[in-house]
Short mmCIF file of C-alpha atoms in Angstrom, two decimals:
data_model
loop_
_atom_site.label_atom_id
_atom_site.label_comp_id
_atom_site.label_asym_id
_atom_site.label_seq_id
_atom_site.Cartn_x
_atom_site.Cartn_y
_atom_site.Cartn_z
CA MET A 1 0.17 -0.04 -0.60
CA LYS A 2 1.78 3.18 -1.26
CA THR A 3 1.04 6.44 0.49
CA GLU A 4 -0.20 8.50 -2.29
CA TYR A 5 -3.16 8.11 -4.88
CA ASP A 6 -4.79 10.13 -7.70
CA VAL A 7 -7.62 8.32 -6.73
CA VAL A 8 -8.97 6.28 -3.15
CA VAL A 9 -11.52 3.84 -3.72
CA VAL A 10 -14.10 3.10 0.07
CA GLY A 11 -15.81 0.16 -0.23
CA GLY A 12 -15.10 -3.01 -2.76
CA GLY A 13 -19.30 -3.55 -4.14
CA PRO A 14 -20.41 -2.34 -7.57
CA ALA A 15 -20.41 1.16 -7.36
CA GLY A 16 -17.29 0.95 -5.92
CA SER A 17 -15.68 -1.97 -8.25
CA LEU A 18 -16.96 0.65 -11.44
CA ALA A 19 -15.52 3.33 -9.97
CA ALA A 20 -11.99 1.79 -9.28
CA LYS A 21 -12.13 0.62 -13.36
CA GLU A 22 -13.19 3.37 -14.89
CA ALA A 23 -10.23 5.34 -13.14
CA SER A 24 -7.54 2.91 -13.55
CA LYS A 25 -8.91 3.52 -17.81
CA GLY A 26 -8.63 6.62 -17.27
CA GLY A 27 -4.43 6.46 -16.33
CA LEU A 28 -5.30 7.38 -12.34
CA ARG A 29 -3.06 5.38 -9.42
CA THR A 30 -6.56 4.08 -7.60
CA VAL A 31 -6.63 2.07 -4.37
CA LEU A 32 -9.95 0.41 -3.52
CA LEU A 33 -9.92 -0.21 -0.84
CA GLU A 34 -12.61 -2.95 1.30
CA LYS A 35 -13.40 -2.77 4.89
CA ASP A 36 -14.24 -7.38 4.79
CA ARG A 37 -11.67 -9.91 4.09
CA ASP A 38 -13.92 -10.77 1.22
CA ILE A 39 -15.38 -9.15 -2.19
CA GLY A 40 -18.23 -9.49 -2.01
CA TYR A 41 -19.26 -10.84 0.97
CA PRO A 42 -21.08 -11.22 3.33
CA VAL A 43 -23.39 -10.87 0.87
CA ARG A 44 -26.38 -8.53 2.04
CA CYS A 45 -29.08 -8.48 -1.23
CA GLY A 46 -32.04 -9.39 -2.67
CA GLU A 47 -29.55 -10.38 -5.96
CA ALA A 48 -32.11 -9.11 -8.18
CA VAL A 49 -31.11 -7.43 -10.82
CA GLY A 50 -32.62 -6.39 -14.69
CA GLU A 51 -30.50 -7.48 -17.53
CA LYS A 52 -29.73 -4.36 -19.11
CA GLY A 53 -28.66 -2.86 -15.69
CA VAL A 54 -25.57 -5.05 -15.93
CA THR A 55 -24.76 -5.53 -19.66
CA GLN A 56 -24.59 -2.22 -20.71
CA PHE A 57 -21.04 -2.32 -18.74
CA THR A 58 -20.03 -6.27 -19.17
CA PRO A 59 -21.34 -9.58 -20.81
CA ILE A 60 -23.17 -11.31 -17.77
CA ARG A 61 -21.40 -14.70 -16.97
CA ASP A 62 -23.40 -18.10 -16.40
CA SER A 63 -21.51 -18.34 -12.79
CA TRP A 64 -22.93 -14.92 -11.84
CA ILE A 65 -26.29 -16.01 -12.38
CA ALA A 66 -28.23 -17.87 -9.61
CA GLU A 67 -31.78 -18.13 -11.78
CA LYS A 68 -32.97 -16.39 -15.03
CA ILE A 69 -36.20 -14.03 -14.11
CA THR A 70 -38.79 -14.16 -16.66
CA ALA A 71 -42.50 -14.02 -14.65
CA ALA A 72 -43.56 -12.57 -11.54
CA THR A 73 -46.32 -13.10 -9.14
CA LEU A 74 -47.74 -11.09 -6.92
CA VAL A 75 -49.46 -11.75 -3.78
CA SER A 76 -52.43 -9.79 -2.30
CA PRO A 77 -52.77 -9.15 1.10
CA ASN A 78 -55.88 -11.59 0.94
CA GLY A 79 -53.87 -14.47 -0.70
CA SER A 80 -54.67 -13.90 -4.21
CA LYS A 81 -52.15 -15.07 -6.39
CA VAL A 82 -51.67 -13.17 -10.07
CA ASP A 83 -49.19 -14.56 -12.37
CA VAL A 84 -47.17 -12.10 -14.35
CA LYS A 85 -44.97 -13.38 -17.69
CA PHE A 86 -42.20 -10.39 -18.50
CA GLN A 87 -42.86 -9.81 -21.96
CA LYS A 88 -39.79 -7.36 -23.67
CA GLU A 89 -37.79 -8.11 -19.04
CA THR A 90 -35.96 -10.85 -18.38
CA GLY A 91 -34.22 -10.21 -15.26
CA TYR A 92 -32.12 -12.21 -13.21
CA ILE A 93 -31.07 -13.85 -9.50
CA LEU A 94 -27.37 -13.55 -9.40
CA ASN A 95 -24.59 -14.53 -7.36
CA ARG A 96 -23.52 -11.46 -5.81
CA ARG A 97 -20.64 -13.62 -4.21
CA ILE A 98 -18.97 -14.10 -7.15
CA PHE A 99 -20.34 -11.55 -9.35
CA ASP A 100 -19.10 -8.86 -6.87
CA TYR A 101 -15.92 -10.43 -6.52
CA ASP A 102 -15.10 -10.49 -11.16
CA LEU A 103 -16.76 -6.99 -11.04
CA SER A 104 -13.16 -6.06 -7.97
CA ARG A 105 -11.09 -8.46 -10.73
CA GLU A 106 -12.06 -6.21 -14.02
CA ALA A 107 -10.70 -2.79 -11.81
CA ALA A 108 -7.92 -5.27 -11.14
CA GLU A 109 -6.84 -5.56 -14.58
CA ALA A 110 -7.41 -2.27 -15.34
CA GLY A 111 -4.50 -1.29 -12.93
CA ALA A 112 -6.02 -0.89 -9.71
CA SER A 113 -4.81 -1.25 -5.95
CA ILE A 114 -6.90 -3.42 -4.23
CA PHE A 115 -6.49 -4.14 -0.13
CA THR A 116 -9.03 -6.22 1.45
CA LYS A 117 -8.81 -5.37 5.77
CA ALA A 118 -8.81 -2.30 4.91
CA TYR A 119 -10.99 -0.33 7.32
CA VAL A 120 -11.11 3.85 6.66
CA LYS A 121 -11.12 5.64 9.48
CA GLY A 122 -11.47 9.24 8.60
CA LEU A 123 -10.94 12.00 6.15
CA LEU A 124 -7.52 14.03 5.71
CA LYS A 125 -9.07 17.36 5.45
CA SER A 126 -7.78 20.47 4.74
CA LYS A 127 -8.58 24.05 3.46
CA SER A 128 -9.39 22.94 -0.08
CA GLY A 129 -10.95 20.26 0.82
CA VAL A 130 -10.32 16.10 1.06
CA GLN A 131 -7.67 15.04 0.25
CA GLY A 132 -6.83 11.79 1.24
CA VAL A 133 -8.04 8.72 3.50
CA SER A 134 -6.84 8.11 7.24
CA VAL A 135 -6.63 3.53 7.25
CA ASP A 136 -6.37 1.00 9.59
CA TYR A 137 -4.70 -1.60 7.11
CA LEU A 138 -3.84 -4.65 8.98
CA GLY A 139 -3.53 -3.67 12.78
CA GLU A 140 -1.26 -0.53 11.58
CA GLU A 141 -2.45 2.60 11.36
CA LYS A 142 -1.72 4.26 7.95
CA ASN A 143 -2.48 7.77 6.18
CA ILE A 144 -2.63 8.02 2.25
CA ASN A 145 -2.67 10.92 0.20
CA CYS A 146 -5.56 11.53 -2.74
CA LYS A 147 -7.12 14.07 -5.04
CA ILE A 148 -9.86 12.61 -4.89
CA VAL A 149 -11.43 10.25 -2.88
CA ILE A 150 -15.01 8.12 -3.73
CA GLY A 151 -16.98 6.68 -0.89
CA ALA A 152 -19.14 3.45 -2.10
CA ASP A 153 -19.03 2.48 1.52
CA GLY A 154 -22.60 1.27 1.25
CA LEU A 155 -24.90 1.90 4.30
CA THR A 156 -23.08 2.26 7.10
CA SER A 157 -21.17 5.10 5.61
CA ARG A 158 -19.53 7.51 7.86
CA VAL A 159 -17.23 8.80 4.49
CA GLY A 160 -19.88 10.77 2.97
CA ARG A 161 -20.84 12.26 7.74
CA TRP A 162 -16.91 13.28 7.09
CA ALA A 163 -16.17 15.34 4.26
CA GLY A 164 -19.62 16.83 5.63
CA LEU A 165 -22.88 15.21 3.72
CA ASN A 166 -25.69 15.22 4.17
CA THR A 167 -26.27 11.23 3.84
CA LEU A 168 -28.54 10.52 7.15
CA VAL A 169 -31.66 8.39 6.25
CA ARG A 170 -35.11 9.24 7.81
CA MET A 171 -37.03 6.70 9.66
CA LYS A 172 -40.15 6.24 6.60
CA ASP A 173 -37.48 6.43 3.98
CA MET A 174 -35.27 2.93 5.54
CA GLU A 175 -36.42 -0.28 4.81
CA SER A 176 -35.41 -2.40 7.80
CA ALA A 177 -34.21 -5.75 5.77
CA LEU A 178 -33.72 -9.83 6.44
CA GLN A 179 -33.28 -12.44 4.68
CA TYR A 180 -33.24 -15.89 4.26
CA SER A 181 -30.29 -18.25 1.66
CA VAL A 182 -33.26 -21.80 2.24
CA SER A 183 -32.93 -24.89 0.64
CA ASN A 184 -35.79 -27.39 0.43
CA VAL A 185 -38.24 -24.99 -0.58
CA ASP A 186 -41.00 -25.61 -2.93
CA VAL A 187 -40.43 -22.62 -5.48
CA LYS A 188 -41.60 -21.97 -9.22
CA ALA A 189 -38.76 -21.78 -11.68
CA ASN A 190 -38.41 -18.04 -13.44
CA THR A 191 -40.20 -16.77 -10.84
CA MET A 192 -39.85 -13.95 -8.08
CA VAL A 193 -42.20 -13.68 -6.08
CA MET A 194 -44.01 -11.13 -3.41
CA TYR A 195 -46.00 -10.92 -1.62
CA VAL A 196 -47.95 -7.46 -0.33
CA GLY A 197 -50.04 -5.19 2.00
CA LYS A 198 -49.37 -4.69 5.48
CA ASN A 199 -49.37 -8.17 6.55
CA PHE A 200 -47.09 -8.99 5.28
CA ALA A 201 -44.56 -6.35 5.00
CA PRO A 202 -45.91 -2.69 5.96
CA GLY A 203 -44.23 -0.16 3.80
CA GLY A 204 -42.62 -2.69 1.66
CA TYR A 205 -42.91 -6.59 0.54
CA LEU A 206 -41.80 -9.48 1.06
CA TRP A 207 -40.21 -11.94 -1.28
CA VAL A 208 -39.52 -14.90 -2.24
CA PHE A 209 -36.90 -15.01 -5.34
CA PRO A 210 -35.84 -18.51 -6.90
CA LYS A 211 -31.80 -19.56 -7.52
CA GLY A 212 -32.43 -23.32 -8.55
CA ASN A 213 -32.91 -26.85 -7.19
CA ARG A 214 -34.61 -26.46 -4.71
CA PHE A 215 -33.45 -23.53 -3.34
CA ALA A 216 -33.41 -19.46 -2.60
CA ASN A 217 -33.19 -15.92 -0.92
CA ILE A 218 -36.93 -14.96 0.67
CA GLY A 219 -36.86 -11.57 2.57
CA ILE A 220 -38.40 -8.61 3.75
CA GLY A 221 -38.11 -5.38 3.99
CA ILE A 222 -40.63 -2.87 6.34
CA SER A 223 -40.17 1.05 6.93
CA GLY A 224 -39.19 2.33 9.56
CA LYS A 225 -42.14 3.74 9.59
CA PHE A 226 -43.84 0.18 11.44
CA SER A 227 -40.18 -1.61 11.98
CA LYS A 228 -40.70 -0.10 15.81
CA GLU A 229 -43.87 -1.72 17.04
CA LYS A 230 -43.46 -5.25 15.21
CA SER A 231 -39.36 -6.19 13.34
CA ALA A 232 -38.28 -7.09 10.33
CA LYS A 233 -37.36 -10.31 11.72
CA GLN A 234 -40.62 -11.57 13.66
CA TYR A 235 -42.98 -10.67 10.16
CA LEU A 236 -40.24 -13.19 8.33
CA ASP A 237 -40.90 -15.64 10.44
CA ALA A 238 -44.33 -16.23 11.44
CA PHE A 239 -44.30 -15.63 6.95
CA MET A 240 -41.59 -18.83 7.27
CA LYS A 241 -43.57 -20.90 9.61
CA LYS A 242 -46.42 -20.23 7.87
CA GLU A 243 -45.46 -20.78 3.95
CA PHE A 244 -42.23 -22.91 4.42
CA PRO A 245 -42.22 -24.51 7.72
CA ASP A 246 -39.49 -27.29 5.86
CA ALA A 247 -37.02 -25.26 5.10
CA ALA A 248 -33.66 -24.67 5.93
CA ILE A 249 -31.62 -21.38 6.64
CA LEU A 250 -28.19 -21.52 5.05
CA THR A 251 -27.36 -17.99 5.71
CA THR A 252 -29.22 -15.09 7.64
CA MET A 253 -27.72 -11.38 6.76
CA CYS A 254 -29.32 -8.65 7.67
CA GLY A 255 -28.89 -4.62 5.73
CA GLY A 256 -31.01 -1.76 4.92
CA VAL A 257 -32.19 -0.47 2.39
CA PRO A 258 -32.45 2.99 2.17
CA CYS A 259 -35.82 4.12 -0.20
CA ALA A 260 -35.10 7.02 -0.73
CA LYS A 261 -34.34 9.96 -3.38
CA PRO A 262 -30.95 10.12 -4.08
CA MET A 263 -29.33 12.33 -2.85
CA VAL A 264 -28.96 15.73 -4.47
CA LYS A 265 -25.62 16.53 -3.54
CA PRO A 266 -23.42 13.29 -3.09
CA ILE A 267 -20.19 15.96 -3.71
CA GLY A 268 -17.82 18.07 -1.89
CA ASP A 269 -14.20 19.11 -2.59
CA GLY A 270 -12.30 16.62 -3.17
CA ILE A 271 -15.36 13.48 -2.92
CA MET A 272 -18.31 11.71 -4.55
CA LEU A 273 -20.26 9.25 -3.16
CA VAL A 274 -22.06 6.92 -5.48
CA GLY A 275 -24.22 3.52 -5.36
CA ASP A 276 -25.85 2.99 -1.63
CA ALA A 277 -23.52 5.53 0.37
CA ALA A 278 -25.69 8.46 -2.21
CA HIS A 279 -28.65 6.61 -1.18
CA GLN A 280 -28.87 5.13 -5.22
CA VAL A 281 -31.14 2.65 -5.02
CA ASN A 282 -35.08 2.62 -7.18
CA PRO A 283 -37.16 3.84 -4.11
CA MET A 284 -39.81 1.51 -5.87
CA THR A 285 -38.63 -1.37 -6.12
CA GLY A 286 -35.42 -1.82 -3.74
CA GLY A 287 -33.16 -2.20 -6.10
CA GLY A 288 -29.73 -0.78 -6.26
CA ILE A 289 -27.44 -2.85 -8.30
CA ALA A 290 -27.91 -0.84 -11.85
CA ALA A 291 -28.13 2.50 -10.43
CA ALA A 292 -24.87 2.18 -7.82
CA MET A 293 -23.27 1.13 -10.81
CA LYS A 294 -23.73 3.22 -13.54
CA ALA A 295 -22.57 5.61 -10.37
CA GLY A 296 -18.97 4.29 -10.15
CA TRP A 297 -19.24 4.57 -13.57
CA ILE A 298 -20.01 7.93 -13.67
CA ALA A 299 -17.70 9.02 -10.82
CA GLY A 300 -14.68 6.60 -12.54
CA GLN A 301 -14.66 9.03 -15.30
CA VAL A 302 -15.20 12.85 -13.62
CA ALA A 303 -12.09 11.78 -11.60
CA VAL A 304 -10.67 10.86 -14.66
CA LYS A 305 -11.85 14.71 -16.14
CA ALA A 306 -10.96 16.65 -13.08
CA CYS A 307 -7.06 15.11 -12.70
CA GLU A 308 -6.71 16.00 -16.11
CA ILE A 309 -7.13 19.40 -15.91
CA GLY A 310 -6.02 19.42 -11.76
CA ASP A 311 -9.21 20.81 -10.48
CA TYR A 312 -10.81 18.59 -7.94
CA SER A 313 -13.24 21.17 -6.67
CA GLU A 314 -16.36 20.81 -5.54
CA LYS A 315 -17.25 23.13 -8.79
CA GLN A 316 -15.45 20.40 -11.29
CA LEU A 317 -17.75 17.44 -9.49
CA GLU A 318 -20.96 18.77 -11.01
CA ALA A 319 -20.49 17.35 -13.58
CA TYR A 320 -20.86 13.41 -12.13
CA PRO A 321 -24.92 14.45 -10.27
CA LYS A 322 -25.14 16.53 -13.29
CA ARG A 323 -24.72 12.83 -15.34
CA MET A 324 -25.80 10.81 -12.52
CA PHE A 325 -29.45 13.29 -12.00
CA LYS A 326 -30.26 12.04 -15.88
CA GLU A 327 -29.67 8.75 -16.13
CA PHE A 328 -31.72 7.31 -13.44
CA GLY A 329 -31.35 9.56 -10.86
CA LYS A 330 -34.62 11.67 -12.29
CA SER A 331 -36.51 8.43 -12.37
CA HIS A 332 -35.72 7.36 -9.01
CA ASN A 333 -37.78 11.11 -8.08
CA LEU A 334 -40.14 9.65 -9.81
CA PHE A 335 -39.97 6.29 -8.18
CA TYR A 336 -40.01 8.01 -5.17
CA LYS A 337 -43.26 10.08 -5.92
CA ILE A 338 -45.18 5.95 -7.19
CA LYS A 339 -43.54 4.80 -3.70
CA GLU A 340 -45.73 7.58 -1.84
CA THR A 341 -48.55 7.04 -3.97
CA THR A 342 -49.13 3.03 -4.10
CA GLU A 343 -47.97 3.10 -0.05
CA LYS A 344 -51.35 4.38 0.47
CA LEU A 345 -53.36 2.34 -1.46
CA SER A 346 -54.79 0.30 1.61
CA ASP A 347 -55.20 -4.06 1.46
CA ASN A 348 -58.89 -3.53 0.33
CA ASP A 349 -57.70 -1.81 -2.99
CA LEU A 350 -55.12 -3.94 -3.08
CA ASN A 351 -57.37 -7.33 -2.80
CA SER A 352 -59.25 -5.61 -5.45
CA ILE A 353 -56.65 -4.70 -7.93
CA ALA A 354 -55.73 -8.91 -8.66
CA GLU A 355 -59.30 -10.02 -8.25
CA LYS A 356 -59.70 -7.03 -11.19
CA VAL A 357 -55.78 -9.01 -13.05
CA SER A 358 -57.01 -12.29 -12.74
CA ASN A 359 -60.05 -11.76 -14.72
CA ILE A 360 -57.91 -10.86 -17.39
CA PRO A 361 -57.04 -14.03 -19.56
CA PHE A 362 -53.15 -15.25 -18.84
CA ASP A 363 -51.57 -14.63 -22.02
CA LYS A 364 -53.08 -11.00 -22.03
CA ARG A 365 -51.86 -9.97 -18.18
CA THR A 366 -48.63 -7.94 -18.52
CA LEU A 367 -47.11 -6.05 -15.98
CA THR A 368 -48.55 -2.65 -17.46
CA SER A 369 -52.28 -4.87 -17.25
CA VAL A 370 -51.18 -4.82 -13.72
CA PHE A 371 -50.88 -1.21 -12.89
CA LYS A 372 -53.47 -0.52 -15.24
CA ALA A 373 -55.88 -2.08 -13.00
CA ALA A 374 -53.41 -0.43 -10.41
CA VAL A 375 -54.68 2.70 -11.76
CA PHE A 376 -58.25 2.81 -11.57
CA LYS A 377 -57.72 2.97 -7.54
CA LYS A 378 -55.60 5.96 -8.05
CA PRO A 379 -55.68 7.26 -11.48
CA SER A 380 -52.45 9.43 -10.66
CA MET A 381 -50.65 6.74 -11.17
CA ILE A 382 -51.04 5.25 -14.62
CA VAL A 383 -48.17 7.13 -16.74
CA ASP A 384 -45.68 6.96 -14.01
CA VAL A 385 -45.86 3.73 -12.85
CA ILE A 386 -46.08 1.94 -16.65
CA LYS A 387 -42.43 4.16 -17.20
CA VAL A 388 -41.10 2.97 -14.19
CA PHE A 389 -41.56 -1.04 -15.14
CA ALA A 390 -40.76 0.01 -18.81
CA GLY A 391 -37.36 1.09 -17.56
CA VAL A 392 -34.61 0.63 -15.29
CA MET B 1 -28.28 4.59 26.78
CA ILE B 2 -28.01 2.05 24.14
CA HIS B 3 -27.76 -1.49 25.51
CA ILE B 4 -26.10 -3.65 22.51
CA LYS B 5 -26.34 -7.36 22.25
CA GLU B 6 -23.80 -8.62 20.40
CA ASN B 7 -23.28 -11.90 19.92
CA LEU B 8 -26.62 -11.47 17.85
CA CYS B 9 -25.11 -8.68 15.32
CA ASP B 10 -25.11 -9.58 12.00
CA PHE B 11 -23.54 -6.39 11.28
CA CYS B 12 -25.53 -5.29 8.67
CA GLY B 13 -24.57 -0.90 9.73
CA THR B 14 -28.18 -0.41 9.32
CA CYS B 15 -28.55 1.76 12.65
CA VAL B 16 -25.16 3.82 11.40
CA ALA B 17 -27.32 5.05 8.34
CA VAL B 18 -30.31 6.57 10.60
CA CYS B 19 -28.08 7.22 13.67
CA PRO B 20 -28.14 11.57 13.75
CA ALA B 21 -25.70 11.42 16.33
CA ASP B 22 -23.61 9.61 13.91
CA CYS B 23 -22.24 7.47 16.97
CA ILE B 24 -22.87 4.18 16.14
CA GLU B 25 -19.10 2.39 14.19
CA VAL B 26 -19.70 -0.72 12.62
CA ARG B 27 -16.94 -2.42 10.89
CA GLU B 28 -16.42 -6.10 9.59
CA ALA B 29 -17.42 -7.69 12.91
CA SER B 30 -17.55 -5.10 15.31
CA ILE B 31 -19.79 -2.38 16.54
CA SER B 32 -20.16 0.10 19.20
CA ILE B 33 -21.60 2.84 20.67
CA GLU B 34 -20.66 6.38 21.81
CA ASP B 35 -22.51 7.28 25.18
CA GLU B 36 -21.72 10.42 25.62
CA SER B 37 -23.07 11.04 21.78
CA CYS B 38 -26.22 9.26 22.15
CA ILE B 39 -29.04 11.24 22.08
CA ASP B 40 -31.49 7.90 23.20
CA CYS B 41 -33.88 9.07 20.72
CA ASP B 42 -34.11 4.68 19.66
CA LEU B 43 -33.90 5.29 15.69
CA CYS B 44 -31.51 2.25 15.93
CA VAL B 45 -33.25 -0.14 18.35
CA GLU B 46 -36.11 0.70 16.48
CA ILE B 47 -34.74 -0.23 13.15
CA CYS B 48 -32.87 -2.68 13.23
CA PRO B 49 -34.23 -6.23 11.90
CA ILE B 50 -32.65 -8.58 14.04
CA GLU B 51 -33.27 -6.38 17.47
CA VAL B 52 -30.06 -6.50 18.93
CA LEU B 53 -30.42 -3.24 20.29
CA VAL B 54 -31.95 -2.23 23.23
CA GLY B 55 -32.81 1.67 24.72
CA ASP B 56 -32.77 1.80 28.15
CA ASN B 57 -36.84 2.28 28.42
CA GLU B 58 -37.04 -0.95 27.25
CA ASN B 59 -35.10 -2.16 30.13
#
């Protein structure tokens, strides 16, 4: 580990790896610091992603895919199930452990140095802004000087706070999430199942994502607005007991999903935040992989440009949020609005939407038709909702 | 003051993101709360998915 680089990336998830790869490709001396002993582990994710979200950066490898998703089953509060076939959309349930690992290898192959068990415990600052990090590496404290710090340190992010950026997530926007990876379960292949309503998951949803061969991710996210009365664990355990009493839980993982609007100012002098650290999660679905990759990719390129002209000021780095909002930030703001509308649907509304959709013949049933039915309840949703599911 | 059932903690850091006092630190396999900075708002207690944190009020 050297004491000086052009760019320090904190965190080795998809956002950090893409940022490190782009910065290295642009000729910058780049180091990526990961606090854990492994890149990609522990996984804290439902692992679902849309095909295009990944393929725009790198071809999908077979080893990354646990299951291809071509249909969804939506379960309403009274238990009615509505199957919907995807038309153009294709999704995947990934093996994040392998996926993240390979993305970091791409960064390394582009020239980035990578260190694990490297915990960043503070920022080095001067009058002109952030200019390095202090890192605890293998029990030794070191200072690394740099021109730009890219904070890809996820939900536990304190890099942003140390830089004086407002990274606090409001309780109502924070999903308290828990997931079990389970074997010995009968789940329909290629189909993601989502349960909605107050009994299953208030202010969020409960998911069953197949991962091949009687294996699945079964998880839940509930809004922090409701988690005081009853925890995510209590909801999920009740569900497991009822629906999958014979499941063997091979992994338990928990986490939070910042289903907020993307941070308006994820930058400062000498610093950029990307991914979960900058609340770049689709607030409607809780999916963050595609946005994180895109943000890391942009931030890496903006760092290259900044170093080219020797200006690391907030003003120079504004190119990053500007492009980010154009690419996905604006739609995330829109999804946030839709989330606020759908939150107002009562369990009765959801049940009657499910009933309406199940009357549509299966072949003609599309995600669009589901939401046409939803719009019947809340007409203002129409345009917004269709955009959500056509895009991303 | 917040009490931590550390043997139950998954070190996911959800509490860090909602703490208005920035007094929680989560590392690879450790969690600590600076009692002096803690303002006893209990938001970390409310958001924890697996009930690792306990506030004084619940004792």
